[in-house]
């Protein structure tokens, strides 16, 4: 049974968040994802709920204590259950189920691992969360009466803290996850009125997305080092430019008129280090085909080495656009760090889940809770 988010009141709520922020030296490098989920927390608190916050961190050895320190600076009533011992977690909830603090943050769910010597799937190098261990999911569910899933970025993982809890509690999508779904679904629903700008280094990570979008009739402007594989197959000597050594079939892309390659390549010595997209053609398509949406994922140059000319041009083009602009992806977010003047319609904080959704895959927890 699904819940309605705005009807969750006077309850004990488990809020699955995305607190997977970069942490260096015990300090947060960014708080974008945390801040997004804290908006959801504010609503739940205003509706007189107590809330248990659950999140993973991609670094399995990373404690969420830096996240707690940040949240504690905003909500003084927040407490942190900093144990990563599963038996201690179970003991805590057995003793305190009816006396939980108003806001409680659990430790990184990827830190909970099977006891030494245990077999089964959970014992093969996976945390209890990653193994979608039913006992772990049940234990997590005991921390609340209702479940709000607000971490779209983890929706492509069928883990205990994502889909597993839904076997024990009624739940719904939170505002952040719902907004992400609606924006990405809009692109697919209006595929013929959308342009996709795809950058990045490895063609293998984007091929499923590109193929699905092309099958549905999308127009795609490609950039970044992943274009080198295509250029080489077309006969261009890319010299010592980055090349992904892969045997994937690119025939559906190479001669597809809906795929637009960079207008200009920027060389540094014997390497291609940047791309300039064909914005004249992009403007023509926008004008003639009534384009409503532009999606951008991935820098088009080696921005970490300072080659940002092509990416800057994409940024400026979208920032001036009056169309619906949707931007996202890990490297794209890294490029945007420090920029405060962007005016995109929607900034996605997801990575792999966003790409899997656009590639046509169903995300189990999203499908179940919608």
mmCIF file with all atom_site columns, N, CA and C in Angstrom, residues 134-165:
data_model
loop_
_atom_site.group_PDB
_atom_site.id
_atom_site.type_symbol
_atom_site.label_atom_id
_atom_site.label_alt_id
_atom_site.label_comp_id
_atom_site.label_asym_id
_atom_site.label_entity_id
_atom_site.label_seq_id
_atom_site.pdbx_PDB_ins_code
_atom_site.Cartn_x
_atom_site.Cartn_y
_atom_site.Cartn_z
_atom_site.occupancy
_atom_site.B_iso_or_equiv
_atom_site.pdbx_formal_charge
_atom_site.auth_seq_id
_atom_site.auth_comp_id
_atom_site.auth_asym_id
_atom_site.auth_atom_id
_atom_site.pdbx_PDB_model_num
ATOM 1  N N  . UNK A 1 134 ? 17.339 -9.680 3.932  1.00 0.00 ? 134 UNK A N  1
ATOM 2  C CA . UNK A 1 134 ? 15.987 -9.432 4.450  1.00 0.00 ? 134 UNK A CA 1
ATOM 3  C C  . UNK A 1 134 ? 15.950 -9.141 5.948  1.00 0.00 ? 134 UNK A C  1
ATOM 4  N N  . UNK A 1 135 ? 16.847 -9.759 6.706  1.00 0.00 ? 135 UNK A N  1
ATOM 5  C CA . UNK A 1 135 ? 16.869 -9.498 8.144  1.00 0.00 ? 135 UNK A CA 1
ATOM 6  C C  . UNK A 1 135 ? 17.333 -8.069 8.420  1.00 0.00 ? 135 UNK A C  1
ATOM 7  N N  . UNK A 1 136 ? 18.319 -7.604 7.635  1.00 0.00 ? 136 UNK A N  1
ATOM 8  C CA . UNK A 1 136 ? 18.796 -6.228 7.779  1.00 0.00 ? 136 UNK A CA 1
ATOM 9  C C  . UNK A 1 136 ? 17.704 -5.237 7.399  1.00 0.00 ? 136 UNK A C  1
ATOM 10 N N  . UNK A 1 137 ? 16.999 -5.521 6.300  1.00 0.00 ? 137 UNK A N  1
ATOM 11 C CA . UNK A 1 137 ? 15.901 -4.647 5.878  1.00 0.00 ? 137 UNK A CA 1
ATOM 12 C C  . UNK A 1 137 ? 14.822 -4.595 6.949  1.00 0.00 ? 137 UNK A C  1
ATOM 13 N N  . UNK A 1 138 ? 14.522 -5.730 7.547  1.00 0.00 ? 138 UNK A N  1
ATOM 14 C CA . UNK A 1 138 ? 13.497 -5.775 8.597  1.00 0.00 ? 138 UNK A CA 1
ATOM 15 C C  . UNK A 1 138 ? 13.941 -4.972 9.812  1.00 0.00 ? 138 UNK A C  1
ATOM 16 N N  . UNK A 1 139 ? 15.211 -5.105 10.197 1.00 0.00 ? 139 UNK A N  1
ATOM 17 C CA . UNK A 1 139 ? 15.732 -4.345 11.337 1.00 0.00 ? 139 UNK A CA 1
ATOM 18 C C  . UNK A 1 139 ? 15.638 -2.846 11.081 1.00 0.00 ? 139 UNK A C  1
ATOM 19 N N  . UNK A 1 140 ? 16.022 -2.431 9.878  1.00 0.00 ? 140 UNK A N  1
ATOM 20 C CA . UNK A 1 140 ? 15.910 -1.010 9.528  1.00 0.00 ? 140 UNK A CA 1
ATOM 21 C C  . UNK A 1 140 ? 14.459 -0.545 9.609  1.00 0.00 ? 140 UNK A C  1
ATOM 22 N N  . UNK A 1 141 ? 13.545 -1.401 9.171  1.00 0.00 ? 141 UNK A N  1
ATOM 23 C CA . UNK A 1 141 ? 12.129 -1.022 9.160  1.00 0.00 ? 141 UNK A CA 1
ATOM 24 C C  . UNK A 1 141 ? 11.578 -0.799 10.562 1.00 0.00 ? 141 UNK A C  1
ATOM 25 N N  . UNK A 1 142 ? 12.209 -1.401 11.570 1.00 0.00 ? 142 UNK A N  1
ATOM 26 C CA . UNK A 1 142 ? 11.727 -1.263 12.943 1.00 0.00 ? 142 UNK A CA 1
ATOM 27 C C  . UNK A 1 142 ? 11.925 0.150  13.497 1.00 0.00 ? 142 UNK A C  1
ATOM 28 N N  . UNK A 1 143 ? 12.715 0.956  12.806 1.00 0.00 ? 143 UNK A N  1
ATOM 29 C CA . UNK A 1 143 ? 12.970 2.315  13.268 1.00 0.00 ? 143 UNK A CA 1
ATOM 30 C C  . UNK A 1 143 ? 11.807 3.266  12.952 1.00 0.00 ? 143 UNK A C  1
ATOM 31 N N  . UNK A 1 144 ? 10.807 2.810  12.227 1.00 0.00 ? 144 UNK A N  1
ATOM 32 C CA . UNK A 1 144 ? 9.692  3.694  11.899 1.00 0.00 ? 144 UNK A CA 1
ATOM 33 C C  . UNK A 1 144 ? 8.416  2.948  11.575 1.00 0.00 ? 144 UNK A C  1
ATOM 34 N N  . UNK A 1 145 ? 7.364  3.712  11.359 1.00 0.00 ? 145 UNK A N  1
ATOM 35 C CA . UNK A 1 145 ? 6.077  3.142  10.952 1.00 0.00 ? 145 UNK A CA 1
ATOM 36 C C  . UNK A 1 145 ? 5.783  3.419  9.481  1.00 0.00 ? 145 UNK A C  1
ATOM 37 N N  . UNK A 1 146 ? 6.457  4.429  8.913  1.00 0.00 ? 146 UNK A N  1
ATOM 38 C CA . UNK A 1 146 ? 6.270  4.805  7.515  1.00 0.00 ? 146 UNK A CA 1
ATOM 39 C C  . UNK A 1 146 ? 7.639  5.023  6.875  1.00 0.00 ? 146 UNK A C  1
ATOM 40 N N  . UNK A 1 147 ? 7.674  4.860  5.562  1.00 0.00 ? 147 UNK A N  1
ATOM 41 C CA . UNK A 1 147 ? 8.936  4.939  4.835  1.00 0.00 ? 147 UNK A CA 1
ATOM 42 C C  . UNK A 1 147 ? 8.826  5.949  3.699  1.00 0.00 ? 147 UNK A C  1
ATOM 43 N N  . UNK A 1 148 ? 9.748  6.913  3.676  1.00 0.00 ? 148 UNK A N  1
ATOM 44 C CA . UNK A 1 148 ? 9.797  7.901  2.598  1.00 0.00 ? 148 UNK A CA 1
ATOM 45 C C  . UNK A 1 148 ? 11.119 7.730  1.862  1.00 0.00 ? 148 UNK A C  1
ATOM 46 N N  . UNK A 1 149 ? 11.013 7.416  0.573  1.00 0.00 ? 149 UNK A N  1
ATOM 47 C CA . UNK A 1 149 ? 12.218 7.217  -0.240 1.00 0.00 ? 149 UNK A CA 1
ATOM 48 C C  . UNK A 1 149 ? 12.517 8.488  -1.010 1.00 0.00 ? 149 UNK A C  1
ATOM 49 N N  . UNK A 1 150 ? 13.642 9.128  -0.686 1.00 0.00 ? 150 UNK A N  1
ATOM 50 C CA . UNK A 1 150 ? 13.947 10.426 -1.280 1.00 0.00 ? 150 UNK A CA 1
ATOM 51 C C  . UNK A 1 150 ? 15.356 10.461 -1.872 1.00 0.00 ? 150 UNK A C  1
ATOM 52 N N  . UNK A 1 151 ? 15.858 9.287  -2.288 1.00 0.00 ? 151 UNK A N  1
ATOM 53 C CA . UNK A 1 151 ? 17.229 9.186  -2.808 1.00 0.00 ? 151 UNK A CA 1
ATOM 54 C C  . UNK A 1 151 ? 17.201 8.578  -4.204 1.00 0.00 ? 151 UNK A C  1
ATOM 55 N N  . UNK A 1 152 ? 16.712 9.347  -5.175 1.00 0.00 ? 152 UNK A N  1
ATOM 56 C CA . UNK A 1 152 ? 16.607 8.834  -6.541 1.00 0.00 ? 152 UNK A CA 1
ATOM 57 C C  . UNK A 1 152 ? 17.952 8.286  -7.023 1.00 0.00 ? 152 UNK A C  1
ATOM 58 N N  . UNK A 1 153 ? 19.030 8.900  -6.597 1.00 0.00 ? 153 UNK A N  1
ATOM 59 C CA . UNK A 1 153 ? 20.365 8.510  -7.059 1.00 0.00 ? 153 UNK A CA 1
ATOM 60 C C  . UNK A 1 153 ? 20.748 7.082  -6.703 1.00 0.00 ? 153 UNK A C  1
ATOM 61 N N  . UNK A 1 154 ? 20.077 6.477  -5.724 1.00 0.00 ? 154 UNK A N  1
ATOM 62 C CA . UNK A 1 154 ? 20.371 5.097  -5.336 1.00 0.00 ? 154 UNK A CA 1
ATOM 63 C C  . UNK A 1 154 ? 19.301 4.135  -5.821 1.00 0.00 ? 154 UNK A C  1
ATOM 64 N N  . UNK A 1 155 ? 18.362 4.626  -6.615 1.00 0.00 ? 155 UNK A N  1
ATOM 65 C CA . UNK A 1 155 ? 17.198 3.818  -7.009 1.00 0.00 ? 155 UNK A CA 1
ATOM 66 C C  . UNK A 1 155 ? 17.539 2.692  -7.971 1.00 0.00 ? 155 UNK A C  1
ATOM 67 N N  . UNK A 1 156 ? 18.725 2.743  -8.579 1.00 0.00 ? 156 UNK A N  1
ATOM 68 C CA . UNK A 1 156 ? 19.116 1.658  -9.491 1.00 0.00 ? 156 UNK A CA 1
ATOM 69 C C  . UNK A 1 156 ? 19.767 0.507  -8.728 1.00 0.00 ? 156 UNK A C  1
ATOM 70 N N  . UNK A 1 157 ? 19.818 0.618  -7.412 1.00 0.00 ? 157 UNK A N  1
ATOM 71 C CA . UNK A 1 157 ? 20.368 -0.447 -6.571 1.00 0.00 ? 157 UNK A CA 1
ATOM 72 C C  . UNK A 1 157 ? 19.250 -1.106 -5.771 1.00 0.00 ? 157 UNK A C  1
ATOM 73 N N  . UNK A 1 158 ? 19.040 -2.381 -5.963 1.00 0.00 ? 158 UNK A N  1
ATOM 74 C CA . UNK A 1 158 ? 18.023 -3.105 -5.189 1.00 0.00 ? 158 UNK A CA 1
ATOM 75 C C  . UNK A 1 158 ? 18.638 -3.573 -3.875 1.00 0.00 ? 158 UNK A C  1
ATOM 76 N N  . UNK A 1 159 ? 18.787 -2.640 -2.955 1.00 0.00 ? 159 UNK A N  1
ATOM 77 C CA . UNK A 1 159 ? 19.441 -2.903 -1.686 1.00 0.00 ? 159 UNK A CA 1
ATOM 78 C C  . UNK A 1 159 ? 18.430 -2.930 -0.547 1.00 0.00 ? 159 UNK A C  1
ATOM 79 N N  . UNK A 1 160 ? 18.901 -3.341 0.621  1.00 0.00 ? 160 UNK A N  1
ATOM 80 C CA . UNK A 1 160 ? 18.018 -3.436 1.791  1.00 0.00 ? 160 UNK A CA 1
ATOM 81 C C  . UNK A 1 160 ? 17.435 -2.085 2.160  1.00 0.00 ? 160 UNK A C  1
ATOM 82 N N  . UNK A 1 161 ? 18.246 -1.025 2.048  1.00 0.00 ? 161 UNK A N  1
ATOM 83 C CA . UNK A 1 161 ? 17.783 0.302  2.461  1.00 0.00 ? 161 UNK A CA 1
ATOM 84 C C  . UNK A 1 161 ? 17.006 1.028  1.366  1.00 0.00 ? 161 UNK A C  1
ATOM 85 N N  . UNK A 1 162 ? 16.853 0.397  0.200  1.00 0.00 ? 162 UNK A N  1
ATOM 86 C CA . UNK A 1 162 ? 16.046 1.000  -0.867 1.00 0.00 ? 162 UNK A CA 1
ATOM 87 C C  . UNK A 1 162 ? 14.761 0.202  -1.035 1.00 0.00 ? 162 UNK A C  1
ATOM 88 N N  . UNK A 1 163 ? 14.837 -0.908 -1.757 1.00 0.00 ? 163 UNK A N  1
ATOM 89 C CA . UNK A 1 163 ? 13.639 -1.715 -2.021 1.00 0.00 ? 163 UNK A CA 1
ATOM 90 C C  . UNK A 1 163 ? 13.312 -2.650 -0.860 1.00 0.00 ? 163 UNK A C  1
ATOM 91 N N  . UNK A 1 164 ? 14.340 -3.072 -0.107 1.00 0.00 ? 164 UNK A N  1
ATOM 92 C CA . UNK A 1 164 ? 14.129 -4.064 0.942  1.00 0.00 ? 164 UNK A CA 1
ATOM 93 C C  . UNK A 1 164 ? 13.139 -3.629 2.008  1.00 0.00 ? 164 UNK A C  1
ATOM 94 N N  . UNK A 1 165 ? 13.248 -2.375 2.460  1.00 0.00 ? 165 UNK A N  1
ATOM 95 C CA . UNK A 1 165 ? 12.367 -1.878 3.519  1.00 0.00 ? 165 UNK A CA 1
ATOM 96 C C  . UNK A 1 165 ? 10.907 -1.875 3.079  1.00 0.00 ? 165 UNK A C  1
#
